[in-house]
Short mmCIF file of C-alpha atoms and ligand atoms in Angstrom, two decimals:
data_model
loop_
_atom_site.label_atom_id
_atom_site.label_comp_id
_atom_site.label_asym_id
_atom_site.label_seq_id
_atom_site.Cartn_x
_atom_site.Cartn_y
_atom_site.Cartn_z
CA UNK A 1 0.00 0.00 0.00
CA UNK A 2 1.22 3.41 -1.41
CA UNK A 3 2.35 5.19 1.86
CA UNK A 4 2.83 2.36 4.05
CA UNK A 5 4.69 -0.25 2.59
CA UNK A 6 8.01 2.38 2.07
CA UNK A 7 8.31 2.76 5.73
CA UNK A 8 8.36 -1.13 6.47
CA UNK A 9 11.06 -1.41 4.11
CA UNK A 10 13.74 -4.26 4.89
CA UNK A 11 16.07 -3.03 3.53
CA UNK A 12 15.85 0.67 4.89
CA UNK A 13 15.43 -0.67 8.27
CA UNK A 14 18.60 -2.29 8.23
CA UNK A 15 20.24 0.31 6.90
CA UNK A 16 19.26 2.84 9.77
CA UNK A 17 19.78 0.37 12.09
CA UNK A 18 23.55 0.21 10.81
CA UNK A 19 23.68 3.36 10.90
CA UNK A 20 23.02 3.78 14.68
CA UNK A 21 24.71 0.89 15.66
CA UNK A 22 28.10 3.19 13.75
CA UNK A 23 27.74 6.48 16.04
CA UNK A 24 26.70 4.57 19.47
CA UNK A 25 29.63 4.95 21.94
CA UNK A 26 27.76 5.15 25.12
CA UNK A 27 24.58 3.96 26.72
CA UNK A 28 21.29 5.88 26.16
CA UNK A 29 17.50 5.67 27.90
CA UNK A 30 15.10 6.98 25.08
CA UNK A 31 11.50 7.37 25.87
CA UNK A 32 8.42 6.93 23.02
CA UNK A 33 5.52 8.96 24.24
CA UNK A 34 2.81 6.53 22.57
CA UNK A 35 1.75 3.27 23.37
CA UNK A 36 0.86 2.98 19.37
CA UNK A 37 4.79 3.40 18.66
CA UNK A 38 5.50 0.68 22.19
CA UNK A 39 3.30 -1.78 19.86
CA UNK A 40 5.16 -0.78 16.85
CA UNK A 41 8.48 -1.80 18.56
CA UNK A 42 7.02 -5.22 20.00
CA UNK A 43 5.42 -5.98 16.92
CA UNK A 44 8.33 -5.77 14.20
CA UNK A 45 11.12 -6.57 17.14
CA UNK A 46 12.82 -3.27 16.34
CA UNK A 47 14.40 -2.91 19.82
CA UNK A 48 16.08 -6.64 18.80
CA UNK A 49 17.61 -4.28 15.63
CA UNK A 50 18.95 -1.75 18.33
CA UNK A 51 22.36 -2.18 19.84
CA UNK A 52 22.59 -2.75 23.61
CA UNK A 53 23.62 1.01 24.37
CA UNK A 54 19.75 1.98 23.98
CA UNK A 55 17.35 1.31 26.38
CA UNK A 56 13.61 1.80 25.14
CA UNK A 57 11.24 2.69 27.75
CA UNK A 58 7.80 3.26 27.46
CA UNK A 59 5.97 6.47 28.28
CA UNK A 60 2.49 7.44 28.98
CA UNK A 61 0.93 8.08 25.71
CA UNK A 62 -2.49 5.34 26.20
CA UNK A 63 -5.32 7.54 27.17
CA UNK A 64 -6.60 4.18 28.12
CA UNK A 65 -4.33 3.50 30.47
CA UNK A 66 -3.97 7.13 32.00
CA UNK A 67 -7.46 7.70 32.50
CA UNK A 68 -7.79 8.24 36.23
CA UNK A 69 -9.73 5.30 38.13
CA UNK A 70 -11.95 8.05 40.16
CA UNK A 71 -13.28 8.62 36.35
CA UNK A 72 -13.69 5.40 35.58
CA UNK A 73 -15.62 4.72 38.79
CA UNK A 74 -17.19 7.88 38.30
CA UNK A 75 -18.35 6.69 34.63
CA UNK A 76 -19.24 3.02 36.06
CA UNK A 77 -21.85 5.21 38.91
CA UNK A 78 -23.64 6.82 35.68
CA UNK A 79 -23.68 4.01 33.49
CA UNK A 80 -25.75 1.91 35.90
CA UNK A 81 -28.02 4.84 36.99
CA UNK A 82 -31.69 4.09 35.17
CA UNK A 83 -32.49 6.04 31.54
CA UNK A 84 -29.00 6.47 30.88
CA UNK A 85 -27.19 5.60 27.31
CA UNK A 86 -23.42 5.69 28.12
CA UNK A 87 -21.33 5.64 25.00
CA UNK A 88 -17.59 5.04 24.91
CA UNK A 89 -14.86 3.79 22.50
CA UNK A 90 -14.59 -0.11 22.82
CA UNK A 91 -11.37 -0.15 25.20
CA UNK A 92 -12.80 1.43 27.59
CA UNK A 93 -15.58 -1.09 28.24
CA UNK A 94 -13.08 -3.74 29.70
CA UNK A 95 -10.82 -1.32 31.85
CA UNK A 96 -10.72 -2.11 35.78
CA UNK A 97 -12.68 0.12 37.86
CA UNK A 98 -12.81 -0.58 41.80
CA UNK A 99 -14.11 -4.17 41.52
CA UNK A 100 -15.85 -4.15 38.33
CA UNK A 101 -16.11 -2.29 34.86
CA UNK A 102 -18.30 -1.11 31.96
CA UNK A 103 -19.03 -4.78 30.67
CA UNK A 104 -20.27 -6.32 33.90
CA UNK A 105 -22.24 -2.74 34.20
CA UNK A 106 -24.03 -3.96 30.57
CA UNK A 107 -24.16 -7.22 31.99
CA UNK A 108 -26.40 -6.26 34.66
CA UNK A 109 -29.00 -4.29 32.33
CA UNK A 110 -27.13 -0.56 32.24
CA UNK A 111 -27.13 0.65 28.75
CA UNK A 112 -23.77 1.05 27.81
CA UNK A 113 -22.97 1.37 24.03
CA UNK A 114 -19.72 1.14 22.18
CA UNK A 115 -19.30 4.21 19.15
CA UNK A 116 -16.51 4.89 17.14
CA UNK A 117 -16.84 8.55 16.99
CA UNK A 118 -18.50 11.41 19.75
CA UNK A 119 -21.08 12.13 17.08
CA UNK A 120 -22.50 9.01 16.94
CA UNK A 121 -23.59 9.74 20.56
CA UNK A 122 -25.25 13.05 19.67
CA UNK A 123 -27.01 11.31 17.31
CA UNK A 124 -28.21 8.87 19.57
CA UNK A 125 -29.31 11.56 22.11
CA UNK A 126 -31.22 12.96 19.05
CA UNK A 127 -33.04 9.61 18.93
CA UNK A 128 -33.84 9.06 22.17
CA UNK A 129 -35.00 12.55 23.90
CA UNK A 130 -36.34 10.91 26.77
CA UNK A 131 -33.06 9.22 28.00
CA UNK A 132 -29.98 11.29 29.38
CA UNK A 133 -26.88 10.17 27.07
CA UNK A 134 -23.32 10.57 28.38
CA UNK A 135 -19.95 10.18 26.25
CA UNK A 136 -16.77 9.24 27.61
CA UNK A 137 -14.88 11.43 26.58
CA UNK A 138 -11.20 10.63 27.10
CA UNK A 139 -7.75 11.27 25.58
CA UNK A 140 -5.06 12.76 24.15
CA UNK A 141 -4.94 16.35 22.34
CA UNK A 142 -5.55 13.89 18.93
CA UNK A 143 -9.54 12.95 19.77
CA UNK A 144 -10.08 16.40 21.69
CA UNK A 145 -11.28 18.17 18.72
CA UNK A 146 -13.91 15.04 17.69
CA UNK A 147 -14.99 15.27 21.43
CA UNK A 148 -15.28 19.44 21.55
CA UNK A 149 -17.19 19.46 17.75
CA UNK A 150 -19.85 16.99 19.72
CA UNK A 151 -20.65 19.39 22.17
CA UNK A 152 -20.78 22.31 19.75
CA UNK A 153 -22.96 20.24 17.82
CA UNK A 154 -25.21 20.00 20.46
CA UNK A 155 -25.05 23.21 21.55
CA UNK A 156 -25.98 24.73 17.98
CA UNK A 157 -28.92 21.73 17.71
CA UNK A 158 -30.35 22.60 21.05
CA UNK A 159 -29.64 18.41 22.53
CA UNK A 160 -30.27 18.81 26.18
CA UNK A 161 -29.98 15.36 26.85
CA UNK A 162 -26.46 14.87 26.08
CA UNK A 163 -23.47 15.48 28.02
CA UNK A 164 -19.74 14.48 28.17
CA UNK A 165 -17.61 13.03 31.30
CA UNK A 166 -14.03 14.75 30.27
CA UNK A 167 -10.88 12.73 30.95
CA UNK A 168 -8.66 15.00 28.44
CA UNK A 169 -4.65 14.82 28.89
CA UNK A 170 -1.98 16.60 27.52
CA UNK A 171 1.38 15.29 26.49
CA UNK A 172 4.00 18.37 26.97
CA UNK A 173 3.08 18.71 30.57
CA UNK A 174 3.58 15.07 31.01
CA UNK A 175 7.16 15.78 29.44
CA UNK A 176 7.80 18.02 32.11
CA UNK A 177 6.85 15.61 34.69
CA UNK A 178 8.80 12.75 33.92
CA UNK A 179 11.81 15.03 33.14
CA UNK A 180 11.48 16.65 37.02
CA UNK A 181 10.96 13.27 38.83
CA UNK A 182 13.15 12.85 41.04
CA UNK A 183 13.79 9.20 39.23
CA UNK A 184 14.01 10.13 35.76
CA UNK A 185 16.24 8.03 33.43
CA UNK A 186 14.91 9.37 30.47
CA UNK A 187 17.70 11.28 28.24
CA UNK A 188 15.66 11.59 24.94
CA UNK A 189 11.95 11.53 23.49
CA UNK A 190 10.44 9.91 20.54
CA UNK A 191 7.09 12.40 20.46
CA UNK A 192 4.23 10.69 19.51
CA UNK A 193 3.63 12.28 15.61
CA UNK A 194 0.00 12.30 15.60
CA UNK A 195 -0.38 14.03 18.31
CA UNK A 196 1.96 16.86 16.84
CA UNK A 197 -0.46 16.51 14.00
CA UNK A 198 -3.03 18.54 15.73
CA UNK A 199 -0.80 20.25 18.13
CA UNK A 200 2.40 20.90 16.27
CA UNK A 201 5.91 20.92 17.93
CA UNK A 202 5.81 24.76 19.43
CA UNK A 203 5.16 23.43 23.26
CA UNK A 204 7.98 21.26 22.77
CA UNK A 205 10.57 23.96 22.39
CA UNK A 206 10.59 25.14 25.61
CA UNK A 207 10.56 21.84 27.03
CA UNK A 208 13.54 20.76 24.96
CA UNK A 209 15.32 23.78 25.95
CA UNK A 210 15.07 24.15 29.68
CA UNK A 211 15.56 20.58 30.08
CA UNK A 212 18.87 20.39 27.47
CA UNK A 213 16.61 16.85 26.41
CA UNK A 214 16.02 16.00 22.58
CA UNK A 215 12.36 15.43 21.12
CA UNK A 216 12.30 13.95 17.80
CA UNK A 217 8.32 14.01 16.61
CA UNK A 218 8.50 10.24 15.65
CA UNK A 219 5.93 8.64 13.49
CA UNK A 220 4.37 4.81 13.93
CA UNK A 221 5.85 2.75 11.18
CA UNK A 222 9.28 0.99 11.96
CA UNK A 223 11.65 3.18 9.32
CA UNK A 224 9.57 6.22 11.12
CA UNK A 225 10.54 4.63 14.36
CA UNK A 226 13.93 3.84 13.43
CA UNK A 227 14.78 7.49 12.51
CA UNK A 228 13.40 9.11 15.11
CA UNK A 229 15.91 7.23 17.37
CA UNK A 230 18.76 7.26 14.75
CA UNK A 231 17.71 11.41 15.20
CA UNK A 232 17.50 10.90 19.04
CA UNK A 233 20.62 9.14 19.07
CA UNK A 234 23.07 11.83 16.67
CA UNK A 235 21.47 14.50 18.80
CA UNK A 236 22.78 12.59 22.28
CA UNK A 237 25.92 12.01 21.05
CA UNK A 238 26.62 15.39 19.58
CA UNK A 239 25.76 16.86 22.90
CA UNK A 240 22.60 18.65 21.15
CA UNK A 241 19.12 18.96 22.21
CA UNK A 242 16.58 20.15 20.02
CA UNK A 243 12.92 19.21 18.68
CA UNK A 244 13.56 17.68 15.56
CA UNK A 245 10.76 16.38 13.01
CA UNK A 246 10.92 12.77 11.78
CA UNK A 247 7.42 12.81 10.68
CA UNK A 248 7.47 15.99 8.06
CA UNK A 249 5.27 14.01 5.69
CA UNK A 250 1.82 14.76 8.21
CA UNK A 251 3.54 17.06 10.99
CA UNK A 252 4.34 21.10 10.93
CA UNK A 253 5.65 23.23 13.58
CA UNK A 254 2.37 25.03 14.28
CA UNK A 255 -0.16 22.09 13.56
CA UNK A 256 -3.55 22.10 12.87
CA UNK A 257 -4.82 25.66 13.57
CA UNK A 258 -8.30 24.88 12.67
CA UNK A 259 -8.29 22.17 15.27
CA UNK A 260 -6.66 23.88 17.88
CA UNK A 261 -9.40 26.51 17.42
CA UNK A 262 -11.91 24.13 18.32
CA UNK A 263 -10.19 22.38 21.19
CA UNK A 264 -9.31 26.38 22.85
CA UNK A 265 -13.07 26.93 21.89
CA UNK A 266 -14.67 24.61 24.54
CA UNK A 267 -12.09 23.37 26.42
CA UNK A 268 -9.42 25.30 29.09
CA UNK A 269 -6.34 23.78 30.94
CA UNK A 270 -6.73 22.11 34.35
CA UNK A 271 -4.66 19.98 36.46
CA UNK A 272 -5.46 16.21 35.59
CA UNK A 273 -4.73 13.19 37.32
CA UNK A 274 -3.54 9.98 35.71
CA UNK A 275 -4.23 6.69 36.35
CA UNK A 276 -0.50 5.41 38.57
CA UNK A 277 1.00 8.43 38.13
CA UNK A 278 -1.03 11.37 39.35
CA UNK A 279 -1.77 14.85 39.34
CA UNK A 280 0.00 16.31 36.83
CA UNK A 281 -0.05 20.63 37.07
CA UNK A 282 -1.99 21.79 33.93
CA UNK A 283 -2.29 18.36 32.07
CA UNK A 284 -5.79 18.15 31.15
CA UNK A 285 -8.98 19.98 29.87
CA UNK A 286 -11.87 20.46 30.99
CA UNK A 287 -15.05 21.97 29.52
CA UNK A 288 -15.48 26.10 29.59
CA UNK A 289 -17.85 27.35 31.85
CA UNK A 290 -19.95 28.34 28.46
CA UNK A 291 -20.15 24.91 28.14
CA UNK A 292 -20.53 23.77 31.69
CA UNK A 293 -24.68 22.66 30.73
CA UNK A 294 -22.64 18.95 29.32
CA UNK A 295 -20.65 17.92 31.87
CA UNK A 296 -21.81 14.70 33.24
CA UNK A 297 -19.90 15.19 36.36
CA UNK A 298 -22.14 18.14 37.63
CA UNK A 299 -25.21 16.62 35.19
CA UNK A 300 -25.17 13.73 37.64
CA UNK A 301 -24.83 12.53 41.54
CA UNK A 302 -21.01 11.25 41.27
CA UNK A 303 -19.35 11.86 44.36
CA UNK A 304 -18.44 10.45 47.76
CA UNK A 305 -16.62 7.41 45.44
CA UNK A 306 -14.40 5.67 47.14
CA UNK A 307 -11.12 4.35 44.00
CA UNK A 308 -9.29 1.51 45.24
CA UNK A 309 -6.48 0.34 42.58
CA UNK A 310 -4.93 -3.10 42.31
CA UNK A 311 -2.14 -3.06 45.27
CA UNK A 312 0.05 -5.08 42.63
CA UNK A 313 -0.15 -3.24 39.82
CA UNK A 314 2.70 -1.11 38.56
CA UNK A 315 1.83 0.06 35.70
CA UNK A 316 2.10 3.90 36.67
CA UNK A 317 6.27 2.87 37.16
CA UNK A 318 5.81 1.66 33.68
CA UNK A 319 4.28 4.82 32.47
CA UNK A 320 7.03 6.46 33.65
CA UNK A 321 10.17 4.44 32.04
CA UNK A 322 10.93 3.56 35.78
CA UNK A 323 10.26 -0.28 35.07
CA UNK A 324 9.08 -2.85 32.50
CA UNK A 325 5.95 -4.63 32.24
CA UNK A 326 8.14 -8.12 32.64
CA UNK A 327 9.03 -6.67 36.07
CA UNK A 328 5.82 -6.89 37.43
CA UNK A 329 4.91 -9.96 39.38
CA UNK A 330 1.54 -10.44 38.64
CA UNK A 331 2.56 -10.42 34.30
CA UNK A 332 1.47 -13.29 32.46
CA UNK A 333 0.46 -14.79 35.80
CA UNK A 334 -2.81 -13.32 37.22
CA UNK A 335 -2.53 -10.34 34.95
CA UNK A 336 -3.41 -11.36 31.23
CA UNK A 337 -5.40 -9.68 28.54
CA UNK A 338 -8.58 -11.99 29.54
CA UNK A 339 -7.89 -11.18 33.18
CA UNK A 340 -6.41 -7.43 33.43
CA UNK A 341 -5.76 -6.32 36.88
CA UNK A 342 -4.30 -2.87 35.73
CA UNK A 343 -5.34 -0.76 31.90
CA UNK A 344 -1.78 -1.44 30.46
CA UNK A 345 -3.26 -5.08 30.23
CA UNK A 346 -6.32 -3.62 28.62
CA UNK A 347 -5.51 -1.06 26.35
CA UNK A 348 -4.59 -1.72 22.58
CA UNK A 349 -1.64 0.73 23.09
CA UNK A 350 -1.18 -0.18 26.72
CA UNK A 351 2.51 -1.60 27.02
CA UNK A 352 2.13 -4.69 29.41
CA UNK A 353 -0.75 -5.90 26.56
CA UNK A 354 1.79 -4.86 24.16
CA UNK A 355 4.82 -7.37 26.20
CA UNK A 356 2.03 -10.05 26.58
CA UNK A 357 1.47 -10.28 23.14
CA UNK A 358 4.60 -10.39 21.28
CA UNK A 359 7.63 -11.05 23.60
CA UNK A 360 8.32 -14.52 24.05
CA UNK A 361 8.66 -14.23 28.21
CA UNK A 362 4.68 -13.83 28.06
CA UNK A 363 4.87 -17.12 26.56
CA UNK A 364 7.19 -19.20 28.68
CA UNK A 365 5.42 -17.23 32.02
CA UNK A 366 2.08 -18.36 30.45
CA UNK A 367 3.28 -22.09 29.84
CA UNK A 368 4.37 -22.18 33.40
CA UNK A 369 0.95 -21.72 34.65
S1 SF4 B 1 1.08 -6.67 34.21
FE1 SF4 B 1 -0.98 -6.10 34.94
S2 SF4 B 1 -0.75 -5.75 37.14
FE2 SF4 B 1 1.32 -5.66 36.21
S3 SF4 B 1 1.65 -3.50 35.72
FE3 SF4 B 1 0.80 -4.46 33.88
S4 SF4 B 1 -1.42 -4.09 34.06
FE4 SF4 B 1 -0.56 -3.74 36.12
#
């Protein structure tokens, strides 16, 4: 396929793996932001192509997996409430709340549908007027423009009976956070490309600066992959640190304005905690008070919830680079995609699901059982 198959290229591959392996002469820790890019690696084995100097870890980019578990309680408390629609993207539906999640909610007669896009819910509040539907409305700065157009949808249409529960993160002050932890191994960034399609690369100048780090805006294919770290890699060793683009072909410095426009439109900044890790100064969005008639978290009766998270899991270490899924006692063993104690089981970019999947150590720890 035009577009594709160039950047899964053999032969290229090899050749920028050479390359790297030529201007290594010390050890490196290199972060990719996105758990797409972590399943990119595990898939085509690229960290086998890497030389032993580099040490990939994986960073918090699976809005699955960050999603606090106060919102996913939060969302289980509405779901089950009666004349409620909840909609949500699939993964969601299977990620551990305290005890249970959306699934055994629909088990037990709640009304909770899967949609592939926010406007599908709108128009499913347009169908059913005399039912309160609620969107889940989690991620990254890459659905946040989907998820703000649905509410100025129905804010233009005049749907009262639709409202959103925001979980909205932000990647550069997650940057930030990992780089000031106390911790931190990481020495370079892989930046996850399509969120720089929306956002651009501007936030990350700063970051790159005050920090002396390199960000290379990285896209999902393994040549894309490949370069970014062969980029990450020249900048370490030449003692630079810039924001460089390895993704030119979909990503500009000042991304998509229009989008921007919309996300600035009905959403402003607000501290966010994620799932593991937590609150992170300025690294979410929440809806404007303009829009404040669609949140579901004032629309409905959601506190006094008491969150309890798995005392095993570790997956907010893993979100951070400070440890590996294969170092966490309960992978493979009581934590497996059927059975997922923590989101980074769940998710289709979570990293542990990602390990499970296509390293062999899932295998031999499943055998074992
Ligand atoms: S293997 Fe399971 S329990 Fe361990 S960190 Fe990953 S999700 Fe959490």
């Amino acid at each position: 396929m035009h577009y594709t198959t160039e950047f899964r290229d053999a032969e290229i591959v090899h050749r920028i793996s050479a390359e790297i392996k030529r201007i290594i002469t010390q050890p490196w820790v290199i972060m990719e932001i996105c758990g797409g890019q972590t399943h990119a690696i595990m898939r085509y084995g690229l960290d086998q192509l890497l030389p032993q100097e580099i040490e990939l870890v994986h960073g918090p980019g699976c809005p699955v997996c960050v999603t606090a578990l106060e919102l996913i309680d939060k969302a289980l408390v509405i779901a089950s409430q009666p004349g409620v629609i909840f909609t949500s993207f699939g993964d969601m539906l299977r990620v551990p709340g305290t005890g249970r999640d959306l699934f055994s909610v629909r088990a037990t007669g709640g009304d909770v549908r899967v949609v592939y896009s926010p406007l599908d819910a709108v128009r499913i509040a347009q169908e059913n007027p005399d039912r309160q539907v609620v969107f889940f409305a989690i991620g990254f700065e890459t659905t946040a423009p989907a998820n703000c157009m649905s509410v100025i949808q129905a804010k233009n249409v005049g749907i009262k009976n639709y409202s959103v529960l925001v979980s909205h993160v932000r990647v550069p002050p997650a940057i930030r956070a990992i780089l000031s932890a106390p911790l931190n191994r990481v020495q370079g960034f892989l930046a996850a490309g399509h969120v720089n399609t929306v956002m651009g690369y501007w936030e990350y100048l700063p970051l790159s600066e005050e920090f002396k780090t390199p960000i290379v805006v990285t896209g999902f294919e393994p040549v894309d992959i490949l370069q970014g770290v062969l980029m990450t890699v020249r900048q370490l060793e030449q003692g630079r640190h810039e924001v460089e683009n390895a993704y030119s072909r979909l990503v500009n410095q000042q991304g998509n304005r229009a989008a921007q426009a919309v996300i600035n439109q009905v959403f402003i900044e607000c501290d966010r905690k994620w799932r593991g890790i937590g609150n992170i100064p300025n690294s979410g969005w929440r809806l404007r008070s303009e829009f404040s008639q669609f949140d579901a978290e004032t629309r409905f009766e959601v506190s006094g919830i008491n969150s309890e998270e798995s005392p095993v899991c570790i997956s907010g270490l893993i979100l951070q680079g400070l440890h590996k899924p294969v170092e966490c006692p309960a992978f493979a063993k009581t934590c497996t995609p059927e059975h997922p104690l923590g989101a980074t089981m769940v998710s289709s970019e979570g990293a542990c699901a990602a390990y499970y999947r296509y390293s062999n150590i899932a295998l031999t720890q499943s055998t074992k059982q």
